Amino acid sequence: MTTWIAATMIQARWRCYHVKRKKLDKATTTIQRIIRAFLVRRMLLKRRKAIVIQRHARGVVTRNRLRAKHRAAARSSEPICAATRAQQKHARIWPRLLG
């Protein structure tokens, strides 16, 4: 009879341990899930911030390049414009002088 009681007590203790262990595992999994989600959200936020900074930096670089190209184009066209203006000036003055 005592072996039966001892076996029953061992089984009861085992079941109690097993249930507690399952609850503990579930709680651990929940905590890990929450922490991982938090870390992922934080990483994504940092990544979004980095993308915004990169976007602004690329915009500044692109605008500077376009300004430089525009200045270079304006400088290269200055002699042509000056020659055209001189030619137009002569075209206006010569008919008055001749006529």
XYZ file of C-alpha atoms in Angstrom:
99
model
C 0.000 0.000 0.000
C 2.787 2.450 0.802
C 4.408 1.960 -2.587
C 1.122 2.902 -4.200
C 0.953 6.113 -2.116
C 4.610 6.840 -2.826
C 4.071 6.337 -6.574
C 1.009 8.582 -6.476
C 2.943 11.284 -4.636
C 5.829 11.068 -7.097
C 3.399 11.342 -10.014
C 1.654 14.313 -8.382
C 4.965 16.068 -7.787
C 6.046 15.328 -11.377
C 2.793 16.695 -12.795
C 3.091 19.804 -10.615
C 6.692 20.333 -11.768
C 5.710 19.712 -15.385
C 2.827 22.233 -15.256
C 5.038 24.849 -13.584
C 7.748 24.224 -16.157
C 5.270 24.680 -19.032
C 4.045 27.961 -17.506
C 7.629 29.122 -17.050
C 8.522 28.197 -20.645
C 5.445 30.035 -21.921
C 6.315 33.127 -19.856
C 9.910 33.005 -21.097
C 8.749 32.746 -24.699
C 6.389 35.692 -24.210
C 9.155 37.849 -22.739
C 11.538 36.892 -25.554
C 8.890 37.674 -28.171
C 8.225 41.112 -26.661
C 11.941 41.944 -26.376
C 12.673 40.774 -29.924
C 9.787 42.847 -31.280
C 11.073 45.879 -29.379
C 14.594 45.391 -30.738
C 13.321 44.982 -34.304
C 11.207 48.140 -34.017
C 14.191 50.058 -32.664
C 16.434 48.785 -35.475
C 13.840 49.711 -38.107
C 13.479 53.187 -36.617
C 17.250 53.696 -36.770
C 17.274 52.437 -40.345
C 14.473 54.856 -41.308
C 16.361 57.730 -39.695
C 19.511 56.775 -41.594
C 17.528 56.672 -44.842
C 16.178 60.181 -44.199
C 19.694 61.486 -43.524
C 21.019 59.790 -46.670
C 18.136 61.188 -48.721
C 18.897 64.733 -47.570
C 22.631 64.277 -48.142
C 22.046 62.954 -51.665
C 19.775 65.914 -52.377
C 22.446 68.375 -51.239
C 25.124 66.651 -53.327
C 22.861 66.523 -56.397
C 21.887 70.191 -56.081
C 25.544 71.193 -55.727
C 26.454 69.196 -58.840
C 23.618 70.779 -60.808
C 24.693 74.273 -59.687
C 28.268 73.524 -60.753
C 27.084 72.270 -64.151
C 24.890 75.336 -64.563
C 27.786 77.666 -63.694
C 30.084 75.812 -66.092
C 27.494 76.035 -68.853
C 27.006 79.746 -68.165
C 30.786 80.360 -68.231
C 31.227 78.432 -71.459
C 28.383 80.322 -73.127
C 29.612 83.804 -72.055
C 32.062 84.235 -74.965
C 29.417 83.044 -77.417
C 26.847 85.449 -75.974
C 29.379 88.294 -76.004
C 30.251 87.598 -79.628
C 26.568 87.470 -80.573
C 25.880 90.762 -78.776
C 28.846 92.389 -80.511
C 27.643 91.131 -83.856
C 24.131 92.438 -83.192
C 25.553 95.790 -82.083
C 27.557 96.094 -85.297
C 24.512 95.068 -87.313
C 22.557 97.944 -85.728
C 25.326 100.552 -86.037
C 26.561 99.925 -89.607
C 23.312 100.720 -91.359
C 23.218 104.085 -89.547
C 26.786 104.863 -90.504
C 26.313 103.908 -94.126
C 23.005 105.363 -94.671
